[in-house]
Tab-separated table of C-alpha atoms in Angstrom:
chain	number	residue	atom	x	y	z
A	1	MET	CA	0.218	-0.398	0.514
A	2	VAL	CA	2.546	2.100	0.977
A	3	ASP	CA	4.283	1.393	-2.256
A	4	PHE	CA	0.509	1.814	-4.287
A	5	VAL	CA	0.883	5.580	-3.103
A	6	GLN	CA	3.993	6.489	-3.156
A	7	SER	CA	4.078	6.186	-7.026
A	8	ASN	CA	0.021	7.510	-6.806
A	9	TYR	CA	2.578	10.762	-5.914
A	10	HIS	CA	5.037	10.234	-8.681
A	11	TYR	CA	2.049	9.196	-11.350
A	12	SER	CA	0.494	12.538	-10.324
A	13	ASN	CA	3.665	14.900	-10.545
A	14	LEU	CA	4.691	13.580	-15.047
A	15	THR	CA	4.981	16.233	-16.961
A	16	LEU	CA	2.648	16.428	-20.113
A	17	ASP	CA	5.439	15.210	-23.080
A	18	GLY	CA	6.841	16.199	-26.426
A	19	ASP	CA	4.793	13.557	-28.200
A	20	LEU	CA	1.427	13.820	-25.771
A	21	PRO	CA	0.017	16.977	-28.971
A	22	ARG	CA	1.431	14.539	-31.866
A	23	MET	CA	-1.012	11.782	-30.125
A	24	ALA	CA	-4.433	13.620	-28.427
A	25	ALA	CA	-3.731	16.464	-31.445
A	26	PRO	CA	-3.655	15.115	-34.419
A	27	PHE	CA	-1.112	16.261	-35.456
A	28	ARG	CA	-1.703	16.239	-38.931
A	29	TRP	CA	0.785	13.637	-40.547
A	30	TYR	CA	-0.607	11.405	-37.851
A	31	GLU	CA	-4.571	11.601	-39.809
A	32	ASP	CA	-3.293	9.130	-42.397
A	33	VAL	CA	-3.363	6.169	-39.355
A	34	ARG	CA	-6.418	7.666	-38.584
A	35	ASN	CA	-8.441	7.543	-41.641
A	36	ASP	CA	-6.700	4.263	-42.887
A	37	PRO	CA	-7.437	1.552	-39.840
A	38	ILE	CA	-6.684	-1.184	-40.812
A	39	GLY	CA	-3.488	0.224	-43.452
A	40	TRP	CA	-5.239	-0.650	-46.937
A	41	GLN	CA	-4.353	2.174	-48.484
A	42	ALA	CA	-0.911	2.012	-47.089
A	43	ILE	CA	-0.848	-1.613	-48.703
A	44	THR	CA	-2.946	-0.421	-52.494
A	45	GLN	CA	-1.310	2.466	-53.033
A	46	LYS	CA	2.377	1.567	-50.536
A	47	LYS	CA	1.602	4.376	-49.316
A	48	GLU	CA	4.160	6.084	-46.604
A	49	TYR	CA	3.154	7.532	-43.380
A	50	PRO	CA	3.306	7.507	-39.775
A	51	GLY	CA	2.131	5.822	-37.660
A	52	ALA	CA	1.093	3.135	-40.639
A	53	ALA	CA	-0.394	-0.336	-38.509
A	54	ARG	CA	-0.603	1.420	-35.103
A	55	PHE	CA	-3.952	2.920	-35.250
A	56	THR	CA	-4.602	1.171	-31.843
A	57	THR	CA	-2.400	3.301	-30.405
A	58	HIS	CA	-3.304	6.614	-31.817
A	59	GLU	CA	-6.436	6.265	-31.391
A	60	SER	CA	-6.978	4.612	-28.138
A	61	VAL	CA	-4.754	8.830	-26.862
A	62	ILE	CA	-6.769	10.608	-28.646
A	63	GLN	CA	-10.273	8.942	-26.735
A	64	TRP	CA	-8.911	8.985	-23.280
A	65	PHE	CA	-6.695	12.379	-23.370
A	66	ASP	CA	-10.824	13.634	-25.295
A	67	LYS	CA	-13.550	11.654	-23.750
A	68	GLY	CA	-11.782	10.642	-21.028
A	69	TYR	CA	-10.808	14.413	-20.007
A	70	ALA	CA	-14.570	14.806	-19.783
A	71	VAL	CA	-15.302	12.483	-17.542
A	72	VAL	CA	-12.578	13.804	-15.399
A	73	ASN	CA	-13.247	17.477	-15.757
A	74	ALA	CA	-17.630	16.313	-14.325
A	75	VAL	CA	-15.798	15.419	-11.400
A	76	VAL	CA	-12.782	17.634	-10.976
A	77	LYS	CA	-13.654	21.282	-11.795
A	78	ASP	CA	-10.749	22.389	-12.173
A	79	LYS	CA	-9.296	21.904	-15.766
A	80	VAL	CA	-5.961	22.697	-15.408
A	81	HIS	CA	-5.521	19.942	-12.241
A	82	SER	CA	-8.093	17.309	-14.577
A	83	ILE	CA	-5.185	17.344	-17.567
A	84	TYR	CA	-2.644	15.870	-14.952
A	85	TYR	CA	-5.823	13.425	-13.356
A	86	THR	CA	-6.352	11.979	-16.635
A	87	SER	CA	-3.279	10.511	-16.633
A	88	THR	CA	-2.388	10.176	-13.775
A	89	ALA	CA	-5.688	7.861	-13.495
A	90	LEU	CA	-4.559	5.946	-16.579
A	91	VAL	CA	-0.794	5.224	-15.473
A	92	MET	CA	-2.607	4.490	-11.994
A	93	GLY	CA	-5.178	2.032	-13.636
A	94	THR	CA	-1.839	0.540	-15.506
A	95	HIS	CA	-0.023	-0.152	-12.346
A	96	LEU	CA	-3.272	-1.872	-10.506
A	97	LEU	CA	-3.261	-4.361	-14.296
A	98	PHE	CA	0.167	-5.366	-13.604
A	99	ILE	CA	-0.262	-6.620	-9.202
A	100	PHE	CA	-3.871	-7.353	-10.823
A	101	LEU	CA	-1.996	-10.269	-13.265
A	102	ALA	CA	1.559	-11.032	-10.928
A	103	PHE	CA	-0.951	-12.757	-8.818
A	104	GLN	CA	-3.262	-14.504	-11.212
A	105	TYR	CA	-0.101	-15.661	-13.314
A	106	ALA	CA	1.079	-16.768	-10.036
A	107	LYS	CA	-1.353	-18.376	-8.581
A	108	GLY	CA	-2.397	-20.113	-12.082
A	109	ALA	CA	-5.468	-22.294	-11.443
A	110	GLU	CA	-5.609	-21.927	-7.076
A	111	LYS	CA	-8.231	-19.911	-5.962
A	112	PHE	CA	-8.437	-16.179	-5.140
A	113	SER	CA	-6.607	-15.212	-1.384
A	114	TYR	CA	-6.221	-12.222	-0.119
A	115	ARG	CA	-3.480	-12.633	2.437
A	116	LYS	CA	-2.055	-14.294	-0.863
A	117	PHE	CA	-2.630	-11.772	-2.884
A	118	ALA	CA	-0.897	-9.010	-0.393
A	119	ILE	CA	2.838	-11.111	-1.001
A	120	ILE	CA	2.803	-10.895	-4.510
A	121	GLY	CA	0.665	-8.199	-5.184
A	122	LEU	CA	3.291	-5.828	-3.313
A	123	LEU	CA	6.581	-7.480	-4.636
A	124	ALA	CA	4.897	-7.354	-8.247
A	125	SER	CA	4.384	-3.238	-7.144
A	126	VAL	CA	8.054	-2.786	-5.979
A	127	MET	CA	8.842	-3.796	-9.555
A	128	ILE	CA	7.443	-1.295	-11.400
A	129	GLN	CA	10.364	1.577	-10.487
A	130	TYR	CA	10.554	4.609	-11.633
A	131	ASN	CA	13.562	6.152	-10.137
A	132	GLY	CA	16.142	3.959	-9.254
A	133	PHE	CA	15.526	1.250	-10.676
A	134	TYR	CA	14.452	2.176	-14.099
A	135	ASP	CA	16.755	2.481	-16.776
A	136	CYS	CA	16.898	-1.763	-16.159
A	137	ILE	CA	13.534	-2.730	-15.432
A	138	GLY	CA	11.412	0.086	-16.445
A	139	ILE	CA	7.941	-1.254	-16.961
A	140	ILE	CA	5.904	1.631	-16.865
A	141	ASP	CA	7.340	4.178	-18.405
A	142	ARG	CA	7.550	8.481	-17.650
A	143	SER	CA	6.249	9.459	-20.463
A	144	ILE	CA	2.382	9.504	-20.823
A	145	SER	CA	2.141	8.624	-24.593
A	146	TYR	CA	4.908	5.873	-24.469
A	147	VAL	CA	2.435	3.996	-21.635
A	148	PHE	CA	0.060	3.580	-24.806
A	149	CYS	CA	2.439	2.333	-26.830
A	150	TYR	CA	4.170	-0.103	-24.521
A	151	ALA	CA	3.076	-1.432	-20.663
A	152	LEU	CA	-0.753	-0.891	-21.392
A	153	PRO	CA	-0.943	-2.639	-24.436
A	154	VAL	CA	2.080	-5.469	-23.471
A	155	LEU	CA	-0.362	-6.190	-19.547
A	156	LEU	CA	-3.671	-5.846	-22.294
A	157	LEU	CA	-1.401	-9.102	-24.102
A	158	LEU	CA	-1.119	-11.401	-20.862
A	159	ILE	CA	-4.780	-10.995	-19.890
A	160	TYR	CA	-5.519	-12.421	-24.178
A	161	PHE	CA	-3.034	-14.831	-22.628
A	162	LEU	CA	-4.572	-15.391	-19.476
A	163	PRO	CA	-6.948	-18.333	-21.110
A	164	PHE	CA	-3.938	-20.177	-22.709
A	165	TYR	CA	-2.078	-20.294	-19.082
A	166	LYS	CA	-5.748	-21.778	-17.316
A	167	ASN	CA	-5.410	-24.054	-19.698
A	168	GLU	CA	-2.133	-25.518	-19.124
A	169	VAL	CA	-2.584	-25.781	-15.235
A	170	SER	CA	-5.780	-26.228	-14.717
A	171	GLN	CA	-7.706	-29.597	-15.274
A	172	ASN	CA	-10.347	-29.571	-17.706
A	173	TYR	CA	-9.632	-26.112	-18.921
A	174	SER	CA	-12.703	-24.996	-21.513
A	175	VAL	CA	-12.455	-21.807	-23.105
A	176	LYS	CA	-16.094	-20.263	-22.003
A	177	THR	CA	-18.414	-18.313	-25.131
A	178	TRP	CA	-17.745	-14.223	-23.835
A	179	GLN	CA	-14.161	-15.130	-23.645
A	180	ASN	CA	-13.551	-16.319	-27.595
A	181	ILE	CA	-15.884	-13.636	-28.308
A	182	LEU	CA	-13.827	-10.787	-26.913
A	183	MET	CA	-10.763	-13.124	-27.810
A	184	ILE	CA	-11.540	-11.796	-31.594
A	185	PRO	CA	-11.369	-8.288	-31.697
A	186	ALA	CA	-9.012	-7.932	-28.582
A	187	ALA	CA	-6.772	-9.712	-31.686
A	188	ALA	CA	-7.510	-7.174	-34.360
A	189	LEU	CA	-7.016	-4.117	-32.332
A	190	LEU	CA	-3.716	-4.964	-30.710
A	191	SER	CA	-2.127	-6.776	-33.707
A	192	PHE	CA	-2.804	-2.425	-34.101
A	193	SER	CA	-1.015	-1.491	-31.239
A	194	SER	CA	1.968	-1.511	-30.152
A	195	VAL	CA	5.216	-2.860	-31.842
A	196	LEU	CA	6.110	-5.029	-29.494
A	197	ILE	CA	2.689	-7.207	-29.782
A	198	GLN	CA	3.664	-8.452	-33.230
A	199	PRO	CA	7.437	-9.581	-32.955
A	200	ILE	CA	5.496	-11.636	-29.364
A	201	ILE	CA	2.931	-12.941	-30.708
A	202	PHE	CA	5.198	-14.742	-33.216
A	203	ILE	CA	7.734	-16.148	-30.928
A	204	PHE	CA	4.772	-17.306	-28.564
A	205	PHE	CA	3.265	-18.815	-31.900
A	206	ILE	CA	6.062	-20.069	-32.924
A	207	LEU	CA	6.295	-21.945	-29.279
A	208	TYR	CA	2.806	-22.818	-28.963
A	209	ILE	CA	2.602	-24.570	-32.482
A	210	GLY	CA	6.022	-26.071	-31.584
A	211	GLY	CA	4.895	-27.380	-27.988
A	212	VAL	CA	1.479	-28.905	-28.796
A	213	PHE	CA	2.717	-30.933	-32.419
A	214	ILE	CA	6.022	-30.880	-31.292
A	215	LYS	CA	8.006	-33.683	-28.420
A	216	ASN	CA	10.217	-32.390	-27.615
A	217	PRO	CA	12.749	-33.008	-24.568
A	218	PHE	CA	11.637	-29.052	-23.181
A	219	PHE	CA	8.512	-28.845	-22.743
A	220	SER	CA	4.906	-29.477	-23.853
A	221	ILE	CA	1.897	-27.748	-24.592
A	222	LYS	CA	-1.606	-28.864	-24.036
A	223	LYS	CA	-3.600	-29.429	-27.731
A	224	ASN	CA	-7.033	-26.717	-27.307
A	225	LYS	CA	-8.430	-26.607	-30.083
A	226	SER	CA	-10.321	-23.489	-30.042
A	227	LEU	CA	-7.413	-21.848	-28.505
A	228	LEU	CA	-5.252	-22.562	-31.578
A	229	LEU	CA	-8.603	-21.288	-33.757
A	230	GLN	CA	-7.601	-18.039	-31.541
A	231	ILE	CA	-3.733	-17.787	-32.007
A	232	LEU	CA	-4.649	-18.113	-35.582
A	233	PHE	CA	-6.051	-15.704	-36.027
A	234	PHE	CA	-4.199	-13.756	-34.338
A	235	ILE	CA	-1.094	-14.136	-36.262
A	236	VAL	CA	-3.226	-13.902	-38.866
A	237	CYS	CA	-3.488	-10.421	-38.209
A	238	CYS	CA	-0.122	-9.493	-36.597
A	239	LEU	CA	1.134	-10.501	-40.249
A	240	TYR	CA	-0.861	-8.250	-41.744
A	241	ALA	CA	-0.050	-5.267	-39.213
A	242	PHE	CA	3.368	-6.255	-39.999
A	243	TYR	CA	2.739	-6.079	-43.848
A	244	VAL	CA	1.048	-2.483	-42.886
A	245	SER	CA	4.081	-1.666	-40.939
A	246	ARG	CA	6.394	-1.933	-43.960
A	247	PHE	CA	4.861	1.434	-45.230
A	248	ASN	CA	5.682	3.418	-40.965
A	249	SER	CA	7.282	6.075	-42.193
A	250	GLU	CA	8.581	6.650	-38.610
A	251	SER	CA	10.616	2.854	-38.852
A	252	SER	CA	14.352	3.161	-39.969
A	253	LEU	CA	16.989	1.464	-41.177
A	254	TYR	CA	19.318	2.862	-42.274
A	255	LYS	CA	22.415	1.028	-39.640
A	256	PRO	CA	23.576	-1.998	-40.690
A	257	LEU	CA	22.286	-5.207	-39.821
A	258	ALA	CA	25.454	-6.467	-38.503
A	259	GLU	CA	26.481	-3.104	-36.841
A	260	ARG	CA	22.291	-2.950	-35.226
A	261	TYR	CA	23.786	-6.576	-33.566
A	262	PHE	CA	26.999	-5.525	-32.109
A	263	LEU	CA	24.770	-2.727	-30.843
A	264	LEU	CA	22.536	-5.467	-29.636
A	265	LEU	CA	25.556	-6.945	-27.621
A	266	LYS	CA	26.560	-3.306	-25.823
A	267	GLY	CA	23.095	-2.633	-25.235
A	268	PHE	CA	22.297	-5.006	-23.447
A	269	PHE	CA	25.794	-5.758	-21.429
A	270	ARG	CA	25.080	-2.152	-20.446
A	271	ILE	CA	21.534	-2.905	-19.450
A	272	MET	CA	22.783	-6.008	-16.892
A	273	THR	CA	25.256	-3.987	-15.430
A	274	ILE	CA	24.271	-0.296	-15.785
A	275	LYS	CA	23.055	-0.984	-12.313
A	276	LEU	CA	22.370	-4.337	-10.059
A	277	ALA	CA	18.183	-4.495	-10.549
A	278	TRP	CA	19.389	-7.273	-13.525
A	279	SER	CA	21.982	-9.230	-10.626
A	280	TYR	CA	19.594	-9.116	-8.103
A	281	LEU	CA	15.814	-10.604	-9.687
A	282	LEU	CA	17.709	-13.191	-11.365
A	283	LEU	CA	19.477	-13.984	-7.866
A	284	PHE	CA	16.427	-14.867	-6.239
A	285	THR	CA	14.655	-16.636	-9.256
A	286	VAL	CA	17.653	-18.643	-9.181
A	287	ILE	CA	17.934	-19.857	-5.497
A	288	ASN	CA	13.419	-19.844	-5.909
A	289	CYS	CA	14.436	-22.896	-8.350
A	290	TRP	CA	16.964	-24.182	-6.484
A	291	ILE	CA	15.040	-23.882	-3.476
A	292	ILE	CA	11.139	-24.987	-5.252
A	293	LEU	CA	13.108	-28.083	-5.631
A	294	ARG	CA	15.081	-28.798	-2.660
A	295	THR	CA	11.663	-28.678	-1.307
A	296	LYS	CA	10.519	-31.193	-3.893
A	297	THR	CA	7.666	-28.265	-3.847
A	298	LEU	CA	7.442	-29.478	-6.982
A	299	SER	CA	9.134	-31.246	-9.251
A	300	TRP	CA	11.819	-31.358	-11.964
A	301	GLN	CA	9.274	-32.370	-14.012
A	302	GLN	CA	6.641	-29.273	-13.150
A	303	LEU	CA	9.460	-26.715	-13.047
A	304	LYS	CA	11.578	-27.519	-16.004
A	305	PRO	CA	9.029	-26.614	-19.152
A	306	ILE	CA	8.116	-23.078	-17.624
A	307	ILE	CA	11.604	-22.276	-17.081
A	308	TYR	CA	13.021	-23.591	-20.660
A	309	PHE	CA	9.320	-22.127	-22.185
A	310	VAL	CA	10.400	-17.920	-21.142
A	311	LEU	CA	14.308	-19.132	-21.117
A	312	ALA	CA	13.091	-19.565	-24.306
A	313	PHE	CA	10.876	-16.949	-25.409
A	314	CYS	CA	12.876	-14.372	-23.796
A	315	ALA	CA	16.176	-14.887	-26.063
A	316	ILE	CA	14.555	-15.066	-29.106
A	317	TYR	CA	13.001	-11.562	-29.096
A	318	ILE	CA	16.653	-10.678	-28.068
A	319	LEU	CA	18.039	-12.151	-30.952
A	320	LEU	CA	15.399	-10.252	-33.032
A	321	LEU	CA	15.770	-7.232	-31.913
A	322	PRO	CA	17.575	-5.811	-33.952
A	323	LEU	CA	15.279	-6.890	-37.058
A	324	GLY	CA	13.117	-4.247	-36.297
A	325	GLY	CA	15.236	-1.009	-36.994
A	326	TYR	CA	17.206	1.733	-35.761
A	327	ARG	CA	15.806	4.515	-33.376
A	328	SER	CA	18.426	7.690	-33.086
A	329	TYR	CA	16.726	7.824	-29.540
A	330	ARG	CA	17.184	4.461	-29.209
A	331	GLU	CA	21.270	3.139	-29.663
A	332	TYR	CA	21.793	0.116	-27.907
A	333	ILE	CA	18.934	-1.637	-29.846
A	334	ILE	CA	18.233	-2.590	-25.886
A	335	ARG	CA	16.063	-0.311	-23.760
A	336	TYR	CA	13.956	-0.453	-20.734
A	337	ASP	CA	11.589	-0.210	-22.900
A	338	THR	CA	12.073	-2.370	-25.927
A	339	PHE	CA	13.305	-4.722	-23.412
A	340	ILE	CA	9.639	-5.172	-21.445
A	341	PRO	CA	8.283	-8.486	-22.722
A	342	VAL	CA	12.397	-9.747	-21.386
A	343	THR	CA	11.511	-7.852	-17.682
A	344	LEU	CA	7.948	-9.284	-17.654
A	345	GLY	CA	9.164	-12.980	-18.260
A	346	VAL	CA	11.866	-12.813	-16.179
A	347	CYS	CA	8.882	-11.345	-13.438
A	348	PHE	CA	6.843	-14.462	-14.085
A	349	LEU	CA	9.376	-17.368	-12.876
A	350	LEU	CA	9.844	-14.662	-9.467
A	351	PHE	CA	6.279	-14.040	-8.574
A	352	PHE	CA	5.460	-18.147	-9.770
A	353	THR	CA	8.325	-19.463	-7.637
A	354	THR	CA	7.478	-16.609	-4.620
A	355	TYR	CA	4.062	-18.182	-4.550
A	356	LYS	CA	4.329	-22.064	-4.398
A	357	ILE	CA	7.880	-20.908	-1.858
A	358	PHE	CA	5.527	-19.118	0.787
A	359	TRP	CA	2.755	-21.502	1.006
A	360	ALA	CA	5.179	-24.137	1.639
A	361	LEU	CA	7.567	-23.525	4.073
A	362	LYS	CA	6.938	-23.881	7.602
A	363	ASN	CA	8.160	-22.835	10.674
A	364	THR	CA	12.065	-21.426	10.639
A	365	SER	CA	12.041	-22.291	6.248
A	366	TRP	CA	9.267	-20.028	6.720
A	367	LYS	CA	10.672	-17.084	9.319
A	368	ILE	CA	14.282	-17.507	7.141
A	369	TYR	CA	12.681	-17.229	3.220
A	370	THR	CA	10.085	-13.985	4.536
A	371	VAL	CA	13.421	-12.402	5.705
A	372	GLY	CA	15.429	-13.158	1.914
A	373	LEU	CA	11.615	-11.932	0.742
A	374	LEU	CA	10.955	-8.537	2.378
A	375	LEU	CA	15.648	-7.538	2.226
A	376	PHE	CA	14.588	-8.420	-2.192
A	377	ILE	CA	11.625	-6.123	-1.364
A	378	GLY	CA	13.055	-3.470	0.550
A	379	ILE	CA	16.449	-3.470	-1.845
A	380	PHE	CA	13.579	-1.965	-5.228
A	381	LEU	CA	11.861	0.635	-2.480
A	382	TRP	CA	14.817	1.616	-1.092
A	383	ALA	CA	16.505	2.200	-4.669
A	384	ASP	CA	13.346	3.717	-6.340
A	385	ARG	CA	12.842	6.238	-2.738
A	386	ASP	CA	13.240	9.796	-4.391
A	387	VAL	CA	10.972	10.428	-4.811
A	388	GLU	CA	10.501	13.600	-7.480
A	389	ARG	CA	8.915	17.230	-5.953
A	390	GLN	CA	7.444	19.981	-8.118
A	391	ALA	CA	8.727	18.459	-11.377
A	392	ASN	CA	5.284	19.640	-13.095
A	393	TYR	CA	4.529	22.603	-11.300
A	394	CYS	CA	6.450	24.520	-13.766
A	395	GLN	CA	4.110	23.392	-16.953
A	396	GLN	CA	1.149	23.954	-14.114
A	397	GLY	CA	2.009	27.097	-13.989
A	398	GLN	CA	1.942	28.022	-17.605
A	399	LEU	CA	-0.991	26.627	-17.973
A	400	TYR	CA	-2.857	28.445	-15.253
A	401	GLU	CA	-1.592	32.184	-17.509
A	402	MET	CA	-2.722	30.668	-20.117
A	403	GLN	CA	-5.954	29.609	-19.091
A	404	ASN	CA	-6.425	33.298	-16.851
A	405	SER	CA	-5.388	35.629	-19.794
A	406	ARG	CA	-7.547	37.302	-21.835
A	407	ASP	CA	-5.611	37.861	-24.698
A	408	THR	CA	-6.026	36.897	-28.734
A	409	ILE	CA	-2.371	35.584	-28.755
A	410	ILE	CA	-0.427	34.681	-25.450
A	411	GLN	CA	3.003	34.679	-25.244
A	412	LEU	CA	4.385	33.209	-22.596
A	413	PRO	CA	9.340	32.756	-22.137
A	414	TYR	CA	10.197	29.244	-22.491
A	415	ARG	CA	11.005	28.679	-18.841
A	416	CYS	CA	10.094	24.477	-18.940
A	417	ASN	CA	8.510	21.440	-21.479
A	418	MET	CA	4.894	22.311	-22.403
A	419	MET	CA	4.095	19.504	-24.004
A	420	MET	CA	7.737	19.760	-26.212
A	421	TRP	CA	10.539	17.429	-26.077
A	422	SER	CA	13.192	20.268	-26.615
A	423	LYS	CA	13.168	24.272	-26.765
A	424	ASP	CA	13.275	23.477	-30.423
A	425	ASP	CA	9.001	22.512	-30.495
A	426	ILE	CA	8.550	26.535	-30.124
A	427	TYR	CA	10.178	27.131	-33.229
A	428	GLY	CA	8.212	23.429	-35.014
A	429	LYS	CA	4.149	25.320	-36.599
A	430	GLU	CA	2.618	21.786	-36.678
A	431	HIS	CA	4.255	21.315	-33.030
A	432	MET	CA	2.823	24.631	-32.166
A	433	GLN	CA	-0.699	24.349	-33.724
A	434	GLY	CA	-1.082	20.449	-31.738
A	435	ILE	CA	-0.128	21.683	-28.173
A	436	ASN	CA	-3.530	25.132	-29.049
A	437	ILE	CA	-5.656	22.244	-30.512
A	438	CYS	CA	-5.612	20.334	-27.000
A	439	LEU	CA	-5.206	23.656	-25.080
A	440	ARG	CA	-8.801	24.635	-26.726
A	441	ARG	CA	-9.649	20.725	-26.331
A	442	TRP	CA	-8.984	21.112	-22.778
A	443	GLY	CA	-11.089	24.250	-22.377
A	444	ILE	CA	-7.354	25.457	-21.036
A	445	ILE	CA	-7.702	28.303	-24.253
A	446	GLU	CA	-11.095	30.224	-25.919
A	447	ALA	CA	-11.732	29.207	-29.688
A	448	HIS	CA	-10.004	32.135	-30.754
A	449	GLN	CA	-7.171	32.413	-28.414
A	450	ARG	CA	-3.887	31.728	-30.121
A	451	VAL	CA	-0.435	30.772	-27.578
A	452	THR	CA	3.153	31.020	-28.079
A	453	PHE	CA	6.356	30.896	-26.497
A	454	TYR	CA	9.524	32.884	-27.338
A	455	GLU	CA	13.648	32.889	-25.612
A	456	LYS	CA	13.943	34.667	-22.412
């Protein structure tokens, strides 16, 4: 609870980032992705435009900061506060969703228990870092627009995967009719969301089909006709979306493939060593596996398929990363955001093994393990102890200045990034138009007013 309250204080202090007006306004060059949601024009006319195959993400940002803002503002009358509460609500919901999913995957087929939920919930909550270990295992981005692009769609994908997981850990599991119905539009929408979704589905499909139809010494997967049809439909959607994404003008492949793999090695080494987060996470997970086998909480035959599936997924995903192109702001290919699938895979092993151990050990063994677990949690709490104060006060102050001004052209000095990435954005006509569209939509300025910035 303490970590969750602290996290929400942090979320409420997040600034509005430079991509928010680009996506929420949206900028003129993002209108194509809204007008061509399934990429038909891209395919038939060979038309390149920004955001191709990312319709769900862009539309979600627009609707959240339009309809979502309207709902929040109906309760919170202060328009400036409403903007930040709208942002906070989205990130807070993503945080809660992560905790919910951590427990669902940790408990498997077991019934819900508040006591067990409290332990896994605390462990999951401290894994969401926003200061100390953020650059290593960051799950929820500090930029609100990127939460829509990475954490949120991947967590929604984990909801989609729940029936597949339940089928493995439950006896005589059957997918309910309502689940089958909802999984179809979910697959279509997720295919056109995050850049991470397609590679995750490609890898999952290979491992799933291999586990169902090919005998191997590593893992086997129960055959379920309904789930097989669902994943086949999902892979078709992803293949189509992947083809559409080839017309995304934002994609960049100008680095040679060999150089991208060299950068991958540097990026992997950096994310593993820049701080001790991964050392702690991997060490505790390995200790958990050792305890499970030593105490016979699970047999090797029960634990092996889970470990091999996760390790195979992580290894293939890392090897495929350079094929996704190169971005200058992600110079080493691997960054905390592109590494989220690997982070979540290892976190799953951590949550699953901790759940099994914590409720299997007795007496002295349980006390020793509990001390170790609390120490592990304490390390992550301490690493994340610094909370930003007044992080968005400058932005808020300028928003109030705009709101109180009666000038037709509101000229303000550039004091901080007001929905910008850098000072250069004040000279970008398209960027300033996007900011003004958002400000009018939120009622900060009137229809006849316009905001401009100047250097001091």
